[in-house]
Amino acid sequence: MTSRYRVEYALKSHRRDEFIEWIKGLLATPFVLHADDSHADAQIVAENCQARYYEIFKDVESLVKQTIFLDELNELDPKKKSISRLRTLVPSLGKFFTELPLADAFLLEDERRAISKRRLVSPSFNDVRMILNTAQIMALTNIYKQTENNINGISGKNQQQQQQKLKLITFDGDVTLYEDGKSLDENSEVVQRLVKLLSLGLYVGVVTAAGYPRQSGAEKYYERLKGLIDHLNSNHCTLKTYQKENLLVMGAESNYLFRYNNEMKGLKFIDDEEWFLPQVKNWNIGKINYIMDTLYKHLIYLRNNFNLEDSTTIIKKERSVGIIPNSGCRILREQLEEMVLSCSRKLNTILTSSSNFADSTEALCVDDIKVCAFNGGSDVWVDIGDKALGVESLQKYICHDETVDHVCPIGKSESLHIGDQFASLGANDFKARLSACTVWIASPRETVAILDDLIDFIEG
């Protein structure tokens, strides 16, 4: 009963990823036709399945290349509006910022996960997710190594292309760097990997939903990242000052920026004027307050509807509003899903349907303001802004410093976001796909594994 419940729940449309499901469907055919040949040698069957799976990933790899090519043509001439075959097959597909060596990634993951050797369990959602993750890491590190090997003898456009490499890595907090509701401690395996990334000259950012404004908020983020910041402050830390100060924290999706400061031995709050994107600076405070007030009232309605008055608390901040369980209580998973979907629908209404409002100043034409609603696992939040803006803000802020012209500009193909929430609705990492390459993990353990691959590929 439990197993069936989980399967049916996981197949809810808003929790699917169409690209992964489509690839999984392609792999189902060779599995059904060839994986259960009881009259053949097991090794031969495995090799046959591997060859067929490899061919599928090679074909998908070619479709990705074609999609990138047509996207580039469309950017040069928007009137063309050419649609790739892959987008026809998977309409919800986003934009690829790098090619994906899916076939090679499959071989590596097949060696680890023995996908081709399975006779009764077909290639799964998680198998495909991990293959896509590995392919993205391979693509980014291939660019990195090509850059290092082609410093001389290149000019013009080719030089610009060769100078592209991974420069910025951002992370979600809960479930990505540390377990849900926990924090980084000095013994965390993630800490040494983050320190290694900083030592390689990469910028490391934490883009989290947790929002604590002003310098007083630095203490809250220190509590979350204690193990890492304590290491940076320790006598045995070998990082140079500029490498330490390549650590940034973006709070409340895209609302509060902090940067490690070596003199303060901690995080320094960065004033909005130094990093807000132009479109964000133009957002009307009245519009933001209207959105927050409307969603606050909607959460009160939902809380009353589910009889959660005694077991939950609604919190309203400057740029976010959420509902959290009281100590010793919890909100059922189905209730969390209902609330986040209801909030998303409410947002869609007030962001697009100005005719529903009697007062034109309330209608606001608020479609220029970005807002996201997400399920945090035990709570539901609605934030002004989103992680696409958070990542883009980091890309632009870093390049305000004239001393780092050698790494600027930082493009989307030179940025990587690692997170656990990539469902199309109710997940706040999903929007990061608009501003960076992404890796979809399910636990801090997977984060450690993917960072080990990343570091090995860079140094290998």
XYZ file of C-alpha atoms in Angstrom:
460
model
C 0.000 0.000 0.000
C 2.756 2.431 0.941
C 4.754 1.650 -2.188
C 1.752 2.163 -4.457
C 0.902 5.422 -2.687
C 4.405 6.763 -3.221
C 4.400 5.812 -6.894
C 1.050 7.485 -7.544
C 2.093 10.587 -5.608
C 5.369 10.878 -7.511
C 3.511 10.774 -10.808
C 1.484 13.912 -10.127
C 1.909 16.142 -13.166
C 3.405 19.098 -11.284
C 6.154 16.886 -9.876
C 7.331 15.473 -13.204
C 10.195 16.573 -15.392
C 9.082 16.006 -18.965
C 12.600 15.770 -20.413
C 13.650 13.081 -17.936
C 10.366 11.218 -18.376
C 10.758 11.358 -22.150
C 14.285 9.907 -22.033
C 13.093 7.258 -19.593
C 10.388 6.316 -22.076
C 12.958 5.943 -24.866
C 15.011 3.595 -22.694
C 11.996 1.464 -21.824
C 11.789 -0.072 -25.304
C 15.228 -1.765 -25.406
C 14.733 -2.830 -21.794
C 11.429 -4.546 -22.559
C 12.676 -6.147 -25.781
C 16.184 -7.206 -24.799
C 16.904 -7.133 -21.046
C 14.979 -10.279 -20.123
C 16.359 -12.781 -22.607
C 16.560 -15.808 -20.298
C 18.190 -17.974 -22.974
C 21.250 -15.758 -23.439
C 24.400 -15.256 -21.418
C 23.925 -12.486 -18.820
C 27.069 -10.662 -19.935
C 25.990 -10.688 -23.576
C 22.540 -9.372 -22.632
C 24.119 -6.585 -20.573
C 26.457 -5.606 -23.412
C 23.559 -5.614 -25.872
C 21.454 -3.408 -23.597
C 24.381 -1.074 -22.995
C 24.927 -0.647 -26.725
C 21.255 0.153 -27.296
C 21.072 2.569 -24.362
C 24.287 4.223 -25.557
C 22.821 4.717 -29.028
C 19.726 6.376 -27.557
C 21.800 8.789 -25.481
C 23.955 9.551 -28.521
C 20.835 10.426 -30.495
C 19.494 12.640 -27.692
C 22.913 14.295 -27.525
C 22.584 15.186 -31.216
C 19.089 16.567 -30.648
C 20.451 18.801 -27.876
C 23.147 20.113 -30.238
C 20.524 20.876 -32.879
C 18.407 22.699 -30.292
C 21.357 24.869 -29.236
C 22.138 25.649 -32.885
C 18.559 26.709 -33.665
C 18.352 28.774 -30.474
C 21.453 30.676 -31.564
C 19.939 31.281 -35.007
C 16.723 32.543 -33.410
C 18.698 34.978 -31.268
C 20.386 36.375 -34.377
C 17.079 36.655 -36.226
C 14.026 36.464 -33.908
C 11.727 36.421 -36.933
C 12.848 32.883 -37.772
C 11.259 31.244 -34.695
C 12.691 27.872 -35.675
C 11.623 25.032 -33.381
C 13.969 22.091 -32.900
C 12.762 18.516 -33.120
C 13.554 18.045 -29.436
C 11.327 20.984 -28.474
C 8.558 19.530 -30.599
C 8.860 16.261 -28.690
C 9.301 17.910 -25.265
C 7.398 21.245 -25.377
C 8.346 22.276 -21.817
C 12.064 22.063 -22.583
C 14.151 24.999 -21.370
C 17.315 26.410 -22.877
C 20.632 24.557 -22.976
C 23.685 26.679 -22.229
C 26.198 23.933 -23.078
C 26.198 20.777 -25.128
C 25.689 17.593 -23.093
C 27.956 14.538 -23.616
C 25.135 12.195 -22.636
C 26.590 9.037 -24.157
C 29.864 9.316 -22.237
C 27.978 10.246 -19.077
C 25.802 7.154 -19.499
C 28.851 4.887 -19.718
C 30.250 6.361 -16.506
C 26.963 6.074 -14.625
C 26.351 2.598 -16.044
C 29.642 1.511 -14.514
C 28.520 2.907 -11.154
C 24.847 1.926 -11.196
C 24.931 -1.244 -13.345
C 21.946 -0.006 -15.332
C 22.560 -2.333 -18.284
C 22.872 -5.382 -16.034
C 19.416 -5.042 -14.532
C 16.909 -7.576 -15.834
C 13.774 -6.649 -13.884
C 14.039 -2.912 -13.152
C 14.130 -0.588 -16.144
C 16.216 2.615 -16.281
C 14.615 4.896 -13.710
C 13.950 8.582 -13.238
C 16.924 8.747 -10.861
C 19.185 6.944 -13.345
C 18.400 9.530 -16.023
C 18.687 12.400 -13.544
C 22.175 11.273 -12.523
C 23.240 10.822 -16.158
C 22.103 14.361 -16.974
C 23.966 15.656 -13.905
C 27.176 13.910 -14.929
C 26.841 15.092 -18.526
C 26.487 18.693 -17.344
C 29.576 18.395 -15.134
C 31.531 16.834 -18.003
C 30.499 19.651 -20.338
C 31.526 22.391 -17.921
C 34.853 20.801 -17.052
C 35.646 20.055 -20.701
C 35.266 23.783 -21.379
C 37.474 24.486 -18.348
C 40.263 22.199 -19.558
C 40.051 23.433 -23.137
C 40.519 26.970 -21.849
C 43.576 26.053 -19.821
C 45.108 24.260 -22.799
C 44.449 27.007 -25.335
C 45.742 30.196 -23.754
C 48.067 31.211 -26.581
C 47.601 31.649 -30.312
C 43.909 32.534 -30.262
C 42.308 35.828 -31.187
C 38.966 37.466 -31.855
C 35.776 35.475 -31.447
C 37.659 32.203 -31.030
C 39.603 33.699 -28.139
C 36.375 34.780 -26.472
C 34.936 31.288 -26.863
C 38.071 29.646 -25.496
C 38.109 31.959 -22.473
C 34.709 30.671 -21.408
C 34.943 28.328 -18.451
C 33.210 27.537 -15.181
C 33.484 30.582 -12.916
C 30.540 30.570 -10.516
C 28.940 27.685 -8.589
C 25.830 28.332 -6.531
C 24.043 26.025 -4.113
C 20.696 25.707 -2.455
C 20.911 25.324 1.338
C 18.566 22.752 2.864
C 18.905 19.216 1.443
C 21.744 20.375 -0.836
C 24.534 21.528 1.501
C 23.010 20.156 4.695
C 20.013 18.108 5.792
C 16.663 19.859 5.970
C 16.582 22.173 8.979
C 20.216 21.477 9.871
C 23.410 23.440 9.203
C 26.987 22.964 8.031
C 29.265 21.796 10.840
C 33.038 21.514 10.817
C 32.897 17.758 10.200
C 30.635 18.039 7.149
C 32.074 16.440 4.022
C 30.678 19.333 1.993
C 32.941 21.887 3.712
C 36.223 20.538 2.365
C 34.752 20.387 -1.150
C 33.613 24.013 -0.958
C 37.055 25.042 0.269
C 38.592 23.168 -2.661
C 36.353 25.036 -5.115
C 37.449 28.346 -3.595
C 41.095 27.274 -3.886
C 40.546 26.711 -7.620
C 39.615 30.381 -7.986
C 35.897 29.718 -8.401
C 33.216 31.924 -6.908
C 30.964 29.974 -4.544
C 27.485 31.241 -3.732
C 24.711 29.978 -1.493
C 21.342 31.008 -2.943
C 18.793 30.178 -0.284
C 15.152 30.873 0.472
C 16.040 31.792 4.055
C 15.737 35.559 4.285
C 17.416 37.677 6.964
C 17.880 41.370 6.046
C 20.581 43.862 7.018
C 23.848 43.206 8.842
C 21.973 41.599 11.729
C 21.025 38.809 9.334
C 24.675 37.804 8.947
C 24.511 35.975 12.279
C 21.604 33.838 11.038
C 23.511 32.824 7.908
C 26.585 32.146 10.031
C 24.490 29.642 11.998
C 23.613 27.880 8.717
C 27.185 27.933 7.353
C 29.094 27.748 10.631
C 31.413 24.907 9.628
C 32.545 26.655 6.439
C 32.994 30.128 7.940
C 34.818 28.736 10.987
C 37.202 26.972 8.616
C 37.857 30.207 6.705
C 38.668 31.885 10.033
C 40.910 29.083 11.305
C 44.704 29.202 11.413
C 45.035 26.084 9.262
C 43.049 27.559 6.352
C 45.474 27.940 3.432
C 43.189 30.018 1.201
C 44.324 33.466 0.137
C 42.259 36.466 1.198
C 40.705 37.009 -2.234
C 39.752 33.321 -2.411
C 37.975 33.505 0.942
C 36.115 36.597 -0.201
C 34.819 34.705 -3.234
C 32.176 33.242 -0.887
C 28.767 34.910 -1.270
C 25.321 34.328 0.204
C 22.101 35.385 -1.530
C 19.140 35.296 0.865
C 15.381 35.161 0.263
C 15.980 33.944 -3.313
C 17.254 37.303 -4.611
C 16.688 39.915 -1.911
C 19.658 40.062 0.488
C 23.326 39.759 -0.447
C 26.196 38.963 1.912
C 29.885 38.411 1.187
C 32.637 36.970 3.334
C 34.874 39.761 4.614
C 38.325 38.805 5.856
C 38.612 41.815 8.175
C 35.244 41.129 9.803
C 35.946 37.380 9.888
C 32.392 36.827 8.762
C 29.663 37.814 6.343
C 29.189 41.457 5.403
C 25.812 42.776 4.272
C 25.972 44.381 0.815
C 23.687 47.366 0.290
C 20.955 46.915 -2.320
C 22.239 49.795 -4.440
C 25.484 47.927 -5.102
C 23.941 44.845 -6.677
C 20.207 45.101 -7.433
C 19.549 44.496 -11.129
C 18.039 47.485 -12.997
C 14.648 45.811 -13.370
C 14.533 45.017 -9.649
C 15.382 48.610 -8.704
C 12.368 49.725 -10.736
C 9.909 47.482 -8.898
C 7.201 49.481 -7.171
C 7.148 49.022 -3.372
C 3.388 49.504 -3.371
C 3.006 46.622 -5.796
C 5.240 44.394 -3.673
C 3.253 45.221 -0.537
C 0.011 44.476 -2.371
C 1.279 41.050 -3.437
C 2.477 40.249 0.092
C -0.797 41.400 1.675
C -2.864 39.380 -0.793
C -0.879 36.190 -0.236
C -0.907 36.722 3.528
C -4.713 36.810 3.459
C -4.744 33.766 1.179
C -2.577 31.770 3.593
C -4.957 32.697 6.419
C -7.816 31.357 4.301
C -5.918 28.120 3.587
C -4.969 27.677 7.232
C -8.595 28.040 8.299
C -9.739 25.743 5.514
C -7.471 22.938 6.777
C -8.177 23.630 10.481
C -4.517 24.429 11.130
C -5.067 27.494 13.326
C -3.628 25.852 16.454
C -0.760 23.976 14.803
C 0.752 26.553 12.426
C 2.033 30.121 12.345
C 1.931 32.535 9.415
C 5.003 34.755 9.126
C 5.061 37.960 7.072
C 8.396 39.619 6.258
C 9.427 42.503 3.995
C 9.569 40.419 0.846
C 8.217 37.018 1.840
C 5.275 35.397 3.564
C 4.961 31.803 4.700
C 3.215 29.261 6.873
C 5.258 27.066 9.220
C 4.304 24.314 11.694
C 4.426 25.093 15.397
C 6.894 23.218 17.588
C 5.910 19.558 17.832
C 3.442 19.852 14.955
C 3.623 19.147 11.243
C 1.732 19.970 8.096
C 0.701 16.956 6.032
C 2.461 16.540 2.714
C -0.812 16.731 0.809
C -1.719 19.940 2.596
C 1.666 21.447 1.715
C 1.100 20.513 -1.927
C -2.401 21.965 -1.920
C -1.227 25.214 -0.359
C 1.722 25.750 -2.692
C -0.395 25.017 -5.766
C -3.150 27.293 -4.486
C -0.636 30.087 -3.817
C 0.846 29.606 -7.292
C -2.605 29.902 -8.824
C -3.340 33.002 -6.757
C -0.071 34.575 -7.880
C -0.851 33.801 -11.493
C -4.194 35.531 -11.089
C -2.871 38.748 -9.558
C 0.158 38.886 -11.864
C -1.770 38.498 -15.107
C -5.430 39.415 -14.612
C -5.574 43.158 -14.041
C -9.212 43.304 -15.136
C -10.239 41.494 -11.952
C -9.392 44.561 -9.856
C -11.680 47.544 -9.443
C -8.815 49.886 -8.612
C -6.330 50.308 -11.440
C -3.617 51.138 -8.909
C -4.165 47.674 -7.434
C -4.083 46.039 -10.841
C -0.618 47.529 -11.034
C 0.512 45.768 -14.196
C 2.463 43.627 -11.728
C 3.637 41.190 -14.375
C 7.071 42.841 -14.247
C 7.607 41.627 -10.659
C 8.973 38.115 -10.232
C 7.443 36.031 -7.440
C 7.818 32.363 -6.503
C 5.819 30.019 -4.275
C 7.493 26.844 -3.053
C 7.114 23.871 -0.756
C 10.037 23.815 1.678
C 9.322 20.242 2.789
C 7.709 21.222 6.081
C 6.435 24.706 5.237
C 5.230 26.861 2.338
C 6.650 30.253 1.366
C 5.984 32.954 -1.193
C 8.987 35.164 -2.001
C 9.377 38.291 -4.070
C 12.035 37.477 -6.673
C 13.335 34.041 -7.581
C 16.591 32.134 -7.958
C 16.960 33.109 -11.610
C 17.319 36.696 -10.412
C 19.467 35.570 -7.486
C 22.007 33.830 -9.701
C 21.978 36.604 -12.313
C 22.506 39.198 -9.578
C 25.618 37.352 -8.407
C 26.938 37.170 -11.975
C 26.568 40.929 -12.374
C 27.691 41.912 -8.853
C 30.981 40.014 -9.100
C 31.833 41.942 -12.252
C 31.333 45.337 -10.610
C 34.876 44.898 -9.300
C 37.346 46.170 -11.921
C 40.109 43.963 -10.480
C 38.361 40.826 -11.774
C 38.009 41.846 -15.413
C 39.805 38.623 -16.347
C 36.749 36.587 -15.299
C 34.068 38.933 -16.596
C 31.480 38.826 -17.863
C 30.166 35.659 -16.198
C 27.772 33.991 -18.612
C 25.054 31.424 -18.084
C 27.259 28.756 -19.661
C 29.934 29.597 -17.067
C 27.651 29.231 -14.056
C 26.352 26.129 -12.294
C 23.519 25.905 -9.773
C 23.171 22.789 -7.624
C 19.864 22.229 -5.847
C 17.180 19.729 -4.902
C 13.965 21.460 -6.017
C 13.482 21.324 -9.782
C 9.857 20.291 -10.156
C 7.975 22.654 -12.454
C 5.667 23.945 -9.697
C 6.253 24.502 -6.001
C 10.039 24.247 -6.309
C 12.332 27.260 -6.063
C 15.472 25.885 -7.764
C 13.515 25.430 -11.001
C 13.840 29.102 -11.994
C 17.654 28.919 -11.678
C 17.578 27.081 -15.019
C 16.969 30.452 -16.664
C 20.312 31.853 -15.472
C 22.732 28.929 -15.206
C 23.477 25.317 -15.961
C 21.959 23.111 -13.275
C 22.486 19.858 -11.406
C 19.547 18.194 -9.658
C 20.547 16.401 -6.464
C 18.450 14.694 -3.766
C 20.714 14.843 -0.700
C 23.948 16.370 0.642
C 25.574 13.014 -0.071
C 24.817 13.434 -3.766
C 26.210 16.976 -3.586
C 29.496 15.597 -2.248
C 29.606 12.992 -5.031
C 28.933 15.496 -7.817
C 31.533 17.916 -6.421
C 34.075 15.099 -6.271
C 33.405 14.449 -9.962
C 33.640 18.147 -10.755
C 36.975 18.545 -8.968
C 38.372 15.317 -10.435
C 37.384 16.339 -13.963
C 38.942 19.801 -13.554
C 42.185 18.447 -12.143
C 42.265 15.241 -14.183
